[in-house]
Amino acid sequence: MKKLFVMLCMICLAPFVAHAHTTISSSTPGTDEVVTTPLAEYVVEFAAEIEKQSTMSIESNSGEIKFENIVVEDKKILGQLNTPLENGEYTLVWKIAAKDGHIITGDIPFTVSLPKEVEEEAPDSASEENAELDTEQDEVQTDESETTNEEEAQTEQPDLNNESNETEIENETTQENGNTSILIIIFLILLLGAGMIFLFRKKR
């Protein structure tokens, strides 16, 4: 009877012993902590070693947020997020398997309250990248337009030279025609004068 009583006591106390051995030693973030810097890793360390099948996640008003990667090492379980959490209230929920096989769960409530500058840093970086891309595109377009203008100027220059040559040829032709006309007029005047002199002498 006494042995039966001892066995019952051991069975009843076993969960409490396991729980005592797997209490939380430390965590990041801590219980009810206000986080003011972006976190990429969430860590819970226990008083005793835990099994590899242990897991954890984050719960918010929008639903469950799963870690991209979870690492279990000795007494620690670590979860990694690629994107920092936005401002709001969250709960880090953990579920571990103790070495004796008992499954233990718990949660750590915390709040994210990042300064506006830190919260807006990511969008600002994206805007800067877009602005740099726009600037590069504008420079490329400017270079292309300058090249096009130079080609057009080079194309127009021979045309202007041709027009100038044609004008000079026309001027020379006009000048030659004018000189020829003057010579003809002078010749006619001389011929008329000679004819008048000849007639005048004949009358005498």
mmCIF file of C-alpha atoms in Angstrom:
data_model
loop_
_atom_site.group_PDB
_atom_site.id
_atom_site.type_symbol
_atom_site.label_atom_id
_atom_site.label_comp_id
_atom_site.label_asym_id
_atom_site.label_seq_id
_atom_site.Cartn_x
_atom_site.Cartn_y
_atom_site.Cartn_z
ATOM 1 C CA MET A 1 0.000 0.000 0.000
ATOM 2 C CA LYS A 2 2.827 2.334 0.888
ATOM 3 C CA LYS A 3 4.603 1.632 -2.416
ATOM 4 C CA LEU A 4 1.402 2.303 -4.335
ATOM 5 C CA PHE A 5 1.027 5.651 -2.583
ATOM 6 C CA VAL A 6 4.626 6.613 -3.444
ATOM 7 C CA MET A 7 4.108 5.674 -7.091
ATOM 8 C CA LEU A 8 0.934 7.745 -7.303
ATOM 9 C CA CYS A 9 2.752 10.702 -5.771
ATOM 10 C CA MET A 10 5.588 10.377 -8.282
ATOM 11 C CA ILE A 11 3.159 10.181 -11.187
ATOM 12 C CA CYS A 12 1.282 13.247 -9.996
ATOM 13 C CA LEU A 13 4.434 15.248 -9.294
ATOM 14 C CA ALA A 14 6.247 14.297 -12.526
ATOM 15 C CA PRO A 15 4.681 17.057 -14.679
ATOM 16 C CA PHE A 16 5.492 19.689 -12.073
ATOM 17 C CA VAL A 17 9.090 18.462 -11.832
ATOM 18 C CA ALA A 18 9.452 18.561 -15.603
ATOM 19 C CA HIS A 19 7.909 22.031 -15.692
ATOM 20 C CA ALA A 20 10.316 23.197 -13.011
ATOM 21 C CA HIS A 21 13.262 21.907 -15.001
ATOM 22 C CA THR A 22 12.063 23.650 -18.196
ATOM 23 C CA THR A 23 11.205 27.064 -16.821
ATOM 24 C CA ILE A 24 12.374 30.084 -18.826
ATOM 25 C CA SER A 25 15.782 31.441 -17.840
ATOM 26 C CA SER A 26 15.728 34.400 -20.245
ATOM 27 C CA SER A 27 14.106 35.580 -23.442
ATOM 28 C CA THR A 28 14.398 38.199 -26.152
ATOM 29 C CA PRO A 29 12.092 40.021 -25.985
ATOM 30 C CA GLY A 30 11.234 39.718 -22.314
ATOM 31 C CA THR A 31 7.718 39.407 -20.914
ATOM 32 C CA ASP A 32 5.730 42.646 -21.462
ATOM 33 C CA GLU A 33 8.839 44.289 -22.924
ATOM 34 C CA VAL A 34 8.448 47.305 -25.215
ATOM 35 C CA VAL A 35 10.714 46.767 -28.226
ATOM 36 C CA THR A 36 12.069 50.037 -29.666
ATOM 37 C CA THR A 37 14.595 48.621 -32.157
ATOM 38 C CA PRO A 38 13.951 46.218 -35.067
ATOM 39 C CA LEU A 39 14.431 42.581 -34.041
ATOM 40 C CA ALA A 40 15.554 39.883 -36.467
ATOM 41 C CA GLU A 41 15.981 37.091 -33.892
ATOM 42 C CA TYR A 42 13.697 35.967 -31.066
ATOM 43 C CA VAL A 43 15.274 33.756 -28.397
ATOM 44 C CA VAL A 44 13.874 31.775 -25.469
ATOM 45 C CA GLU A 45 16.312 30.017 -23.121
ATOM 46 C CA PHE A 46 15.157 27.380 -20.632
ATOM 47 C CA ALA A 47 16.647 25.950 -17.429
ATOM 48 C CA ALA A 48 17.068 22.481 -18.969
ATOM 49 C CA GLU A 49 17.780 21.056 -22.392
ATOM 50 C CA ILE A 50 14.910 20.771 -24.867
ATOM 51 C CA GLU A 51 14.264 18.454 -27.788
ATOM 52 C CA LYS A 52 14.784 19.352 -31.468
ATOM 53 C CA GLN A 53 11.059 19.130 -32.268
ATOM 54 C CA SER A 54 10.393 22.213 -30.118
ATOM 55 C CA THR A 55 8.872 25.141 -32.003
ATOM 56 C CA MET A 56 7.500 28.653 -31.601
ATOM 57 C CA SER A 57 5.676 31.402 -33.520
ATOM 58 C CA ILE A 58 4.340 34.935 -33.094
ATOM 59 C CA GLU A 59 0.668 35.824 -32.800
ATOM 60 C CA SER A 60 -0.833 39.233 -33.547
ATOM 61 C CA ASN A 61 -4.258 40.752 -34.099
ATOM 62 C CA SER A 62 -3.825 39.909 -37.794
ATOM 63 C CA GLY A 63 -3.064 36.234 -37.143
ATOM 64 C CA GLU A 64 -0.070 33.944 -36.796
ATOM 65 C CA ILE A 65 3.375 35.019 -37.993
ATOM 66 C CA LYS A 66 5.709 32.120 -38.726
ATOM 67 C CA PHE A 67 9.473 32.351 -38.440
ATOM 68 C CA GLU A 68 11.526 31.885 -41.606
ATOM 69 C CA ASN A 69 13.956 29.717 -39.645
ATOM 70 C CA ILE A 70 13.877 28.036 -36.200
ATOM 71 C CA VAL A 71 17.006 26.697 -34.496
ATOM 72 C CA VAL A 72 16.956 24.503 -31.357
ATOM 73 C CA GLU A 73 20.276 24.202 -29.566
ATOM 74 C CA ASP A 74 20.695 22.736 -26.066
ATOM 75 C CA LYS A 75 18.533 24.941 -23.840
ATOM 76 C CA LYS A 76 17.685 27.573 -26.452
ATOM 77 C CA ILE A 77 15.134 27.955 -29.205
ATOM 78 C CA LEU A 78 15.744 30.753 -31.711
ATOM 79 C CA GLY A 79 13.400 32.109 -34.387
ATOM 80 C CA GLN A 80 14.488 34.355 -37.269
ATOM 81 C CA LEU A 81 12.423 36.923 -39.195
ATOM 82 C CA ASN A 82 13.580 38.499 -42.452
ATOM 83 C CA THR A 83 11.232 41.483 -42.056
ATOM 84 C CA PRO A 84 11.033 43.377 -38.737
ATOM 85 C CA LEU A 85 7.606 43.577 -37.092
ATOM 86 C CA GLU A 86 5.554 46.739 -37.386
ATOM 87 C CA ASN A 87 4.374 48.663 -34.356
ATOM 88 C CA GLY A 88 1.734 46.799 -32.365
ATOM 89 C CA GLU A 89 1.078 44.184 -29.688
ATOM 90 C CA TYR A 90 2.354 40.622 -30.159
ATOM 91 C CA THR A 91 2.698 37.321 -28.301
ATOM 92 C CA LEU A 92 5.654 34.963 -28.682
ATOM 93 C CA VAL A 93 4.150 31.470 -28.335
ATOM 94 C CA TRP A 94 6.493 28.550 -27.646
ATOM 95 C CA LYS A 95 5.901 24.811 -27.526
ATOM 96 C CA ILE A 96 8.785 22.664 -26.342
ATOM 97 C CA ALA A 97 9.458 19.014 -25.675
ATOM 98 C CA ALA A 98 11.384 18.338 -22.474
ATOM 99 C CA LYS A 99 14.012 15.610 -22.307
ATOM 100 C CA ASP A 100 11.581 13.394 -20.377
ATOM 101 C CA GLY A 101 9.097 13.667 -23.267
ATOM 102 C CA HIS A 102 6.651 16.106 -21.693
ATOM 103 C CA ILE A 103 5.209 18.798 -23.993
ATOM 104 C CA ILE A 104 5.136 22.239 -22.387
ATOM 105 C CA THR A 105 3.682 25.432 -23.872
ATOM 106 C CA GLY A 106 3.848 29.066 -22.892
ATOM 107 C CA ASP A 107 3.750 32.587 -24.242
ATOM 108 C CA ILE A 108 5.584 35.886 -23.879
ATOM 109 C CA PRO A 109 3.558 39.036 -24.594
ATOM 110 C CA PHE A 110 5.464 42.061 -25.886
ATOM 111 C CA THR A 111 4.904 45.335 -27.728
ATOM 112 C CA VAL A 112 6.746 46.799 -30.708
ATOM 113 C CA SER A 113 7.018 50.587 -30.591
ATOM 114 C CA LEU A 114 9.590 51.701 -33.141
ATOM 115 C CA PRO A 115 10.348 55.411 -33.647
ATOM 116 C CA LYS A 116 8.805 56.849 -36.813
ATOM 117 C CA GLU A 117 12.242 57.410 -38.344
ATOM 118 C CA VAL A 118 13.132 53.718 -38.022
ATOM 119 C CA GLU A 119 9.686 52.599 -39.212
ATOM 120 C CA GLU A 120 9.857 54.812 -42.310
ATOM 121 C CA GLU A 121 13.490 53.951 -43.065
ATOM 122 C CA ALA A 122 12.656 50.990 -45.316
ATOM 123 C CA PRO A 123 10.189 52.917 -47.579
ATOM 124 C CA ASP A 124 12.639 55.841 -47.752
ATOM 125 C CA SER A 125 15.402 53.501 -48.918
ATOM 126 C CA ALA A 126 13.128 52.151 -51.646
ATOM 127 C CA SER A 127 12.263 55.732 -52.708
ATOM 128 C CA GLU A 128 15.958 56.632 -52.882
ATOM 129 C CA GLU A 129 16.663 53.587 -55.065
ATOM 130 C CA ASN A 130 13.793 54.532 -57.395
ATOM 131 C CA ALA A 131 15.059 58.120 -57.537
ATOM 132 C CA GLU A 132 18.554 56.904 -58.462
ATOM 133 C CA LEU A 133 17.104 54.703 -61.216
ATOM 134 C CA ASP A 134 15.056 57.654 -62.551
ATOM 135 C CA THR A 135 18.177 59.847 -62.535
ATOM 136 C CA GLU A 136 20.164 57.237 -64.455
ATOM 137 C CA GLN A 137 17.356 56.891 -67.006
ATOM 138 C CA ASP A 138 17.206 60.690 -67.414
ATOM 139 C CA GLU A 139 20.974 60.808 -67.983
ATOM 140 C CA VAL A 140 20.737 58.075 -70.624
ATOM 141 C CA GLN A 141 17.880 59.898 -72.369
ATOM 142 C CA THR A 142 19.861 63.170 -72.235
ATOM 143 C CA ASP A 143 22.919 61.512 -73.771
ATOM 144 C CA GLU A 144 20.764 59.984 -76.519
ATOM 145 C CA SER A 145 19.116 63.337 -77.300
ATOM 146 C CA GLU A 146 22.509 65.093 -77.408
ATOM 147 C CA THR A 147 23.836 62.439 -79.789
ATOM 148 C CA THR A 148 20.754 62.831 -81.988
ATOM 149 C CA ASN A 149 21.145 66.637 -82.052
ATOM 150 C CA GLU A 150 24.811 66.311 -83.015
ATOM 151 C CA GLU A 151 23.931 63.937 -85.855
ATOM 152 C CA GLU A 152 21.207 66.295 -87.078
ATOM 153 C CA ALA A 153 23.616 69.226 -86.918
ATOM 154 C CA GLN A 154 26.194 67.279 -88.908
ATOM 155 C CA THR A 155 23.504 66.360 -91.447
ATOM 156 C CA GLU A 156 22.324 69.969 -91.780
ATOM 157 C CA GLN A 157 25.837 71.359 -92.164
ATOM 158 C CA PRO A 158 26.470 69.787 -95.613
ATOM 159 C CA ASP A 159 23.058 71.052 -96.712
ATOM 160 C CA LEU A 160 24.028 74.574 -95.708
ATOM 161 C CA ASN A 161 27.330 74.210 -97.546
ATOM 162 C CA ASN A 162 25.496 73.004 -100.656
ATOM 163 C CA GLU A 163 23.097 75.945 -100.467
ATOM 164 C CA SER A 164 26.033 78.335 -100.064
ATOM 165 C CA ASN A 165 27.807 76.825 -103.079
ATOM 166 C CA GLU A 166 24.648 77.024 -105.166
ATOM 167 C CA THR A 167 24.209 80.692 -104.174
ATOM 168 C CA GLU A 168 27.805 81.485 -105.146
ATOM 169 C CA ILE A 169 27.349 79.749 -108.507
ATOM 170 C CA GLU A 170 24.135 81.686 -109.134
ATOM 171 C CA ASN A 171 25.865 84.963 -108.230
ATOM 172 C CA GLU A 172 28.772 84.188 -110.549
ATOM 173 C CA THR A 173 26.374 83.276 -113.364
ATOM 174 C CA THR A 174 24.377 86.490 -112.828
ATOM 175 C CA GLN A 175 27.576 88.544 -112.789
ATOM 176 C CA GLU A 176 28.787 86.928 -116.006
ATOM 177 C CA ASN A 177 25.426 87.560 -117.668
ATOM 178 C CA GLY A 178 25.536 91.177 -116.508
ATOM 179 C CA ASN A 179 29.041 91.672 -117.915
ATOM 180 C CA THR A 180 27.995 90.147 -121.231
ATOM 181 C CA SER A 181 24.979 92.468 -121.438
ATOM 182 C CA ILE A 182 27.173 95.519 -120.783
ATOM 183 C CA LEU A 183 29.603 94.490 -123.511
ATOM 184 C CA ILE A 184 26.746 94.024 -125.983
ATOM 185 C CA ILE A 185 25.305 97.459 -125.138
ATOM 186 C CA ILE A 186 28.723 99.113 -125.542
ATOM 187 C CA PHE A 187 29.213 97.320 -128.849
ATOM 188 C CA LEU A 188 25.807 98.484 -130.094
ATOM 189 C CA ILE A 189 26.520 102.063 -129.012
ATOM 190 C CA LEU A 190 29.860 102.025 -130.825
ATOM 191 C CA LEU A 191 28.238 100.478 -133.885
ATOM 192 C CA LEU A 192 25.470 103.098 -133.840
ATOM 193 C CA GLY A 193 28.014 105.896 -133.426
ATOM 194 C CA ALA A 194 30.097 104.595 -136.308
ATOM 195 C CA GLY A 195 27.005 104.367 -138.488
ATOM 196 C CA MET A 196 25.979 107.941 -137.696
ATOM 197 C CA ILE A 197 29.488 109.213 -138.474
ATOM 198 C CA PHE A 198 29.455 107.317 -141.757
ATOM 199 C CA LEU A 199 26.072 108.802 -142.765
ATOM 200 C CA PHE A 200 27.125 112.282 -141.706
ATOM 201 C CA ARG A 201 30.254 112.116 -143.891
ATOM 202 C CA LYS A 202 28.278 110.727 -146.815
ATOM 203 C CA LYS A 203 25.862 113.679 -146.742
ATOM 204 C CA ARG A 204 28.736 116.089 -147.033
#
